[in-house]
């Protein structure tokens, strides 16, 4: 993985909901473009909304990318994920 993660504010797009989140992003395998990170400080009760849903991440810089959660949220305040497509940073 890259030397460090970059922190950004963003929004999770789940159905018709936009949920503000903090995101730590990084490149896991730069040669392949594999990227992901950690969704931090998730609001309480968000776990049920995320479980099994199609989730997209929008950063303040504008790009929207689909993400796949790697851990079941289970009322956690932080959840790891992998991004799909090109890195939005």
mmCIF file with all atom_site columns, N, CA and C in Angstrom, residues 1-6 23-40 57 66-71 79-89:
data_model
loop_
_atom_site.group_PDB
_atom_site.id
_atom_site.type_symbol
_atom_site.label_atom_id
_atom_site.label_alt_id
_atom_site.label_comp_id
_atom_site.label_asym_id
_atom_site.label_entity_id
_atom_site.label_seq_id
_atom_site.pdbx_PDB_ins_code
_atom_site.Cartn_x
_atom_site.Cartn_y
_atom_site.Cartn_z
_atom_site.occupancy
_atom_site.B_iso_or_equiv
_atom_site.pdbx_formal_charge
_atom_site.auth_seq_id
_atom_site.auth_comp_id
_atom_site.auth_asym_id
_atom_site.auth_atom_id
_atom_site.pdbx_PDB_model_num
ATOM 1   N N  . UNK A 1 1  ? 0.829   -1.172 0.000   1.00 0.00 ? 1  UNK A N  1
ATOM 2   C CA . UNK A 1 1  ? 0.000   0.000  0.000   1.00 0.00 ? 1  UNK A CA 1
ATOM 3   C C  . UNK A 1 1  ? 0.874   1.236  0.000   1.00 0.00 ? 1  UNK A C  1
ATOM 4   N N  . UNK A 1 2  ? 0.318   2.350  -0.429  1.00 0.00 ? 2  UNK A N  1
ATOM 5   C CA . UNK A 1 2  ? 1.061   3.609  -0.457  1.00 0.00 ? 2  UNK A CA 1
ATOM 6   C C  . UNK A 1 2  ? 1.538   3.970  0.940   1.00 0.00 ? 2  UNK A C  1
ATOM 7   N N  . UNK A 1 3  ? 2.513   4.877  0.989   1.00 0.00 ? 3  UNK A N  1
ATOM 8   C CA . UNK A 1 3  ? 3.093   5.273  2.256   1.00 0.00 ? 3  UNK A CA 1
ATOM 9   C C  . UNK A 1 3  ? 2.072   5.814  3.242   1.00 0.00 ? 3  UNK A C  1
ATOM 10  N N  . UNK A 1 4  ? 1.035   6.449  2.753   1.00 0.00 ? 4  UNK A N  1
ATOM 11  C CA . UNK A 1 4  ? 0.062   7.040  3.652   1.00 0.00 ? 4  UNK A CA 1
ATOM 12  C C  . UNK A 1 4  ? -1.308  7.109  2.987   1.00 0.00 ? 4  UNK A C  1
ATOM 13  N N  . UNK A 1 5  ? -2.298  7.298  3.821   1.00 0.00 ? 5  UNK A N  1
ATOM 14  C CA . UNK A 1 5  ? -3.647  7.516  3.321   1.00 0.00 ? 5  UNK A CA 1
ATOM 15  C C  . UNK A 1 5  ? -3.927  9.011  3.326   1.00 0.00 ? 5  UNK A C  1
ATOM 16  N N  . UNK A 1 6  ? -4.725  9.451  2.403   1.00 0.00 ? 6  UNK A N  1
ATOM 17  C CA . UNK A 1 6  ? -5.128  10.855 2.377   1.00 0.00 ? 6  UNK A CA 1
ATOM 18  C C  . UNK A 1 6  ? -6.540  10.958 2.934   1.00 0.00 ? 6  UNK A C  1
ATOM 19  N N  . UNK A 1 23 ? -13.310 10.125 4.919   1.00 0.00 ? 23 UNK A N  1
ATOM 20  C CA . UNK A 1 23 ? -12.747 9.001  4.172   1.00 0.00 ? 23 UNK A CA 1
ATOM 21  C C  . UNK A 1 23 ? -11.227 9.085  4.202   1.00 0.00 ? 23 UNK A C  1
ATOM 22  N N  . UNK A 1 24 ? -10.576 7.967  4.506   1.00 0.00 ? 24 UNK A N  1
ATOM 23  C CA . UNK A 1 24 ? -9.127  7.843  4.353   1.00 0.00 ? 24 UNK A CA 1
ATOM 24  C C  . UNK A 1 24 ? -8.917  6.999  3.107   1.00 0.00 ? 24 UNK A C  1
ATOM 25  N N  . UNK A 1 25 ? -8.300  7.587  2.079   1.00 0.00 ? 25 UNK A N  1
ATOM 26  C CA . UNK A 1 25 ? -8.128  6.941  0.776   1.00 0.00 ? 25 UNK A CA 1
ATOM 27  C C  . UNK A 1 25 ? -6.670  6.630  0.492   1.00 0.00 ? 25 UNK A C  1
ATOM 28  N N  . UNK A 1 26 ? -6.434  5.580  -0.279  1.00 0.00 ? 26 UNK A N  1
ATOM 29  C CA . UNK A 1 26 ? -5.082  5.262  -0.699  1.00 0.00 ? 26 UNK A CA 1
ATOM 30  C C  . UNK A 1 26 ? -5.075  4.295  -1.851  1.00 0.00 ? 26 UNK A C  1
ATOM 31  N N  . UNK A 1 27 ? -3.913  4.185  -2.471  1.00 0.00 ? 27 UNK A N  1
ATOM 32  C CA . UNK A 1 27 ? -3.698  3.202  -3.535  1.00 0.00 ? 27 UNK A CA 1
ATOM 33  C C  . UNK A 1 27 ? -3.105  1.965  -2.874  1.00 0.00 ? 27 UNK A C  1
ATOM 34  N N  . UNK A 1 28 ? -3.721  0.829  -3.081  1.00 0.00 ? 28 UNK A N  1
ATOM 35  C CA . UNK A 1 28 ? -3.219  -0.404 -2.483  1.00 0.00 ? 28 UNK A CA 1
ATOM 36  C C  . UNK A 1 28 ? -2.166  -1.061 -3.359  1.00 0.00 ? 28 UNK A C  1
ATOM 37  N N  . UNK A 1 29 ? -2.400  -1.080 -4.643  1.00 0.00 ? 29 UNK A N  1
ATOM 38  C CA . UNK A 1 29 ? -1.444  -1.625 -5.610  1.00 0.00 ? 29 UNK A CA 1
ATOM 39  C C  . UNK A 1 29 ? -1.339  -0.624 -6.750  1.00 0.00 ? 29 UNK A C  1
ATOM 40  N N  . UNK A 1 30 ? -0.477  0.387  -6.606  1.00 0.00 ? 30 UNK A N  1
ATOM 41  C CA . UNK A 1 30 ? -0.418  1.457  -7.607  1.00 0.00 ? 30 UNK A CA 1
ATOM 42  C C  . UNK A 1 30 ? -0.248  0.970  -9.043  1.00 0.00 ? 30 UNK A C  1
ATOM 43  N N  . UNK A 1 31 ? 0.510   -0.088 -9.268  1.00 0.00 ? 31 UNK A N  1
ATOM 44  C CA . UNK A 1 31 ? 0.738   -0.576 -10.627 1.00 0.00 ? 31 UNK A CA 1
ATOM 45  C C  . UNK A 1 31 ? -0.550  -1.085 -11.279 1.00 0.00 ? 31 UNK A C  1
ATOM 46  N N  . UNK A 1 32 ? -1.503  -1.531 -10.457 1.00 0.00 ? 32 UNK A N  1
ATOM 47  C CA . UNK A 1 32 ? -2.760  -2.056 -10.989 1.00 0.00 ? 32 UNK A CA 1
ATOM 48  C C  . UNK A 1 32 ? -3.907  -1.069 -10.874 1.00 0.00 ? 32 UNK A C  1
ATOM 49  N N  . UNK A 1 33 ? -3.721  0.002  -10.108 1.00 0.00 ? 33 UNK A N  1
ATOM 50  C CA . UNK A 1 33 ? -4.790  0.978  -9.912  1.00 0.00 ? 33 UNK A CA 1
ATOM 51  C C  . UNK A 1 33 ? -5.768  0.595  -8.820  1.00 0.00 ? 33 UNK A C  1
ATOM 52  N N  . UNK A 1 34 ? -5.482  -0.464 -8.050  1.00 0.00 ? 34 UNK A N  1
ATOM 53  C CA . UNK A 1 34 ? -6.373  -0.887 -6.970  1.00 0.00 ? 34 UNK A CA 1
ATOM 54  C C  . UNK A 1 34 ? -6.348  0.151  -5.854  1.00 0.00 ? 34 UNK A C  1
ATOM 55  N N  . UNK A 1 35 ? -7.511  0.669  -5.520  1.00 0.00 ? 35 UNK A N  1
ATOM 56  C CA . UNK A 1 35 ? -7.609  1.701  -4.501  1.00 0.00 ? 35 UNK A CA 1
ATOM 57  C C  . UNK A 1 35 ? -8.723  1.372  -3.523  1.00 0.00 ? 35 UNK A C  1
ATOM 58  N N  . UNK A 1 36 ? -8.699  2.027  -2.403  1.00 0.00 ? 36 UNK A N  1
ATOM 59  C CA . UNK A 1 36 ? -9.722  1.823  -1.386  1.00 0.00 ? 36 UNK A CA 1
ATOM 60  C C  . UNK A 1 36 ? -9.390  2.649  -0.170  1.00 0.00 ? 36 UNK A C  1
ATOM 61  N N  . UNK A 1 37 ? -9.940  2.240  0.970   1.00 0.00 ? 37 UNK A N  1
ATOM 62  C CA . UNK A 1 37 ? -9.668  2.980  2.186   1.00 0.00 ? 37 UNK A CA 1
ATOM 63  C C  . UNK A 1 37 ? -10.598 2.620  3.313   1.00 0.00 ? 37 UNK A C  1
ATOM 64  N N  . UNK A 1 38 ? -10.831 3.617  4.154   1.00 0.00 ? 38 UNK A N  1
ATOM 65  C CA . UNK A 1 38 ? -11.645 3.433  5.350   1.00 0.00 ? 38 UNK A CA 1
ATOM 66  C C  . UNK A 1 38 ? -12.658 4.572  5.426   1.00 0.00 ? 38 UNK A C  1
ATOM 67  N N  . UNK A 1 39 ? -13.922 4.205  5.612   1.00 0.00 ? 39 UNK A N  1
ATOM 68  C CA . UNK A 1 39 ? -14.962 5.190  5.905   1.00 0.00 ? 39 UNK A CA 1
ATOM 69  C C  . UNK A 1 39 ? -14.929 5.389  7.411   1.00 0.00 ? 39 UNK A C  1
ATOM 70  N N  . UNK A 1 40 ? -14.757 6.625  7.855   1.00 0.00 ? 40 UNK A N  1
ATOM 71  C CA . UNK A 1 40 ? -14.578 6.909  9.282   1.00 0.00 ? 40 UNK A CA 1
ATOM 72  C C  . UNK A 1 40 ? -15.758 7.695  9.851   1.00 0.00 ? 40 UNK A C  1
ATOM 73  N N  . UNK A 1 57 ? -19.426 6.492  -3.574  1.00 0.00 ? 57 UNK A N  1
ATOM 74  C CA . UNK A 1 57 ? -18.716 7.503  -2.805  1.00 0.00 ? 57 UNK A CA 1
ATOM 75  C C  . UNK A 1 57 ? -18.490 8.716  -3.698  1.00 0.00 ? 57 UNK A C  1
ATOM 76  N N  . UNK A 1 66 ? -18.265 3.763  -7.424  1.00 0.00 ? 66 UNK A N  1
ATOM 77  C CA . UNK A 1 66 ? -18.887 2.704  -6.639  1.00 0.00 ? 66 UNK A CA 1
ATOM 78  C C  . UNK A 1 66 ? -17.830 2.089  -5.732  1.00 0.00 ? 66 UNK A C  1
ATOM 79  N N  . UNK A 1 67 ? -18.235 1.718  -4.518  1.00 0.00 ? 67 UNK A N  1
ATOM 80  C CA . UNK A 1 67 ? -17.323 1.054  -3.599  1.00 0.00 ? 67 UNK A CA 1
ATOM 81  C C  . UNK A 1 67 ? -17.958 -0.234 -3.102  1.00 0.00 ? 67 UNK A C  1
ATOM 82  N N  . UNK A 1 68 ? -17.097 -1.147 -2.678  1.00 0.00 ? 68 UNK A N  1
ATOM 83  C CA . UNK A 1 68 ? -17.549 -2.427 -2.113  1.00 0.00 ? 68 UNK A CA 1
ATOM 84  C C  . UNK A 1 68 ? -17.022 -2.513 -0.692  1.00 0.00 ? 68 UNK A C  1
ATOM 85  N N  . UNK A 1 69 ? -17.925 -2.642 0.263   1.00 0.00 ? 69 UNK A N  1
ATOM 86  C CA . UNK A 1 69 ? -17.516 -2.746 1.661   1.00 0.00 ? 69 UNK A CA 1
ATOM 87  C C  . UNK A 1 69 ? -16.828 -4.082 1.892   1.00 0.00 ? 69 UNK A C  1
ATOM 88  N N  . UNK A 1 70 ? -15.720 -4.054 2.617   1.00 0.00 ? 70 UNK A N  1
ATOM 89  C CA . UNK A 1 70 ? -14.972 -5.279 2.898   1.00 0.00 ? 70 UNK A CA 1
ATOM 90  C C  . UNK A 1 70 ? -15.339 -5.881 4.245   1.00 0.00 ? 70 UNK A C  1
ATOM 91  N N  . UNK A 1 71 ? -15.919 -5.075 5.095   1.00 0.00 ? 71 UNK A N  1
ATOM 92  C CA . UNK A 1 71 ? -16.340 -5.569 6.404   1.00 0.00 ? 71 UNK A CA 1
ATOM 93  C C  . UNK A 1 71 ? -17.815 -5.252 6.575   1.00 0.00 ? 71 UNK A C  1
ATOM 94  N N  . UNK A 1 79 ? -15.420 1.518  8.515   1.00 0.00 ? 79 UNK A N  1
ATOM 95  C CA . UNK A 1 79 ? -15.586 0.347  7.659   1.00 0.00 ? 79 UNK A CA 1
ATOM 96  C C  . UNK A 1 79 ? -14.588 0.438  6.508   1.00 0.00 ? 79 UNK A C  1
ATOM 97  N N  . UNK A 1 80 ? -13.887 -0.650 6.214   1.00 0.00 ? 80 UNK A N  1
ATOM 98  C CA . UNK A 1 80 ? -12.951 -0.678 5.094   1.00 0.00 ? 80 UNK A CA 1
ATOM 99  C C  . UNK A 1 80 ? -13.703 -0.970 3.789   1.00 0.00 ? 80 UNK A C  1
ATOM 100 N N  . UNK A 1 81 ? -13.128 -0.492 2.668   1.00 0.00 ? 81 UNK A N  1
ATOM 101 C CA . UNK A 1 81 ? -13.768 -0.699 1.375   1.00 0.00 ? 81 UNK A CA 1
ATOM 102 C C  . UNK A 1 81 ? -12.731 -0.739 0.264   1.00 0.00 ? 81 UNK A C  1
ATOM 103 N N  . UNK A 1 82 ? -13.127 -1.301 -0.864  1.00 0.00 ? 82 UNK A N  1
ATOM 104 C CA . UNK A 1 82 ? -12.369 -1.242 -2.120  1.00 0.00 ? 82 UNK A CA 1
ATOM 105 C C  . UNK A 1 82 ? -13.193 -0.448 -3.117  1.00 0.00 ? 82 UNK A C  1
ATOM 106 N N  . UNK A 1 83 ? -12.501 0.356  -3.910  1.00 0.00 ? 83 UNK A N  1
ATOM 107 C CA . UNK A 1 83 ? -13.170 1.142  -4.927  1.00 0.00 ? 83 UNK A CA 1
ATOM 108 C C  . UNK A 1 83 ? -13.198 0.415  -6.254  1.00 0.00 ? 83 UNK A C  1
ATOM 109 N N  . UNK A 1 84 ? -14.182 0.762  -7.066  1.00 0.00 ? 84 UNK A N  1
ATOM 110 C CA . UNK A 1 84 ? -14.296 0.207  -8.410  1.00 0.00 ? 84 UNK A CA 1
ATOM 111 C C  . UNK A 1 84 ? -13.974 1.308  -9.413  1.00 0.00 ? 84 UNK A C  1
ATOM 112 N N  . UNK A 1 85 ? -13.322 0.944  -10.493 1.00 0.00 ? 85 UNK A N  1
ATOM 113 C CA . UNK A 1 85 ? -12.961 1.911  -11.519 1.00 0.00 ? 85 UNK A CA 1
ATOM 114 C C  . UNK A 1 85 ? -11.682 2.638  -11.159 1.00 0.00 ? 85 UNK A C  1
ATOM 115 N N  . UNK A 1 86 ? -11.438 3.715  -11.861 1.00 0.00 ? 86 UNK A N  1
ATOM 116 C CA . UNK A 1 86 ? -10.213 4.485  -11.628 1.00 0.00 ? 86 UNK A CA 1
ATOM 117 C C  . UNK A 1 86 ? -10.311 5.240  -10.306 1.00 0.00 ? 86 UNK A C  1
ATOM 118 N N  . UNK A 1 87 ? -9.170  5.440  -9.687  1.00 0.00 ? 87 UNK A N  1
ATOM 119 C CA . UNK A 1 87 ? -9.129  6.156  -8.410  1.00 0.00 ? 87 UNK A CA 1
ATOM 120 C C  . UNK A 1 87 ? -9.615  7.589  -8.605  1.00 0.00 ? 87 UNK A C  1
ATOM 121 N N  . UNK A 1 88 ? -10.433 8.099  -7.679  1.00 0.00 ? 88 UNK A N  1
ATOM 122 C CA . UNK A 1 88 ? -10.974 9.448  -7.820  1.00 0.00 ? 88 UNK A CA 1
ATOM 123 C C  . UNK A 1 88 ? -10.065 10.538 -7.288  1.00 0.00 ? 88 UNK A C  1
ATOM 124 N N  . UNK A 1 89 ? -8.789  10.232 -7.135  1.00 0.00 ? 89 UNK A N  1
ATOM 125 C CA . UNK A 1 89 ? -7.853  11.217 -6.598  1.00 0.00 ? 89 UNK A CA 1
ATOM 126 C C  . UNK A 1 89 ? -6.539  11.148 -7.340  1.00 0.00 ? 89 UNK A C  1
#
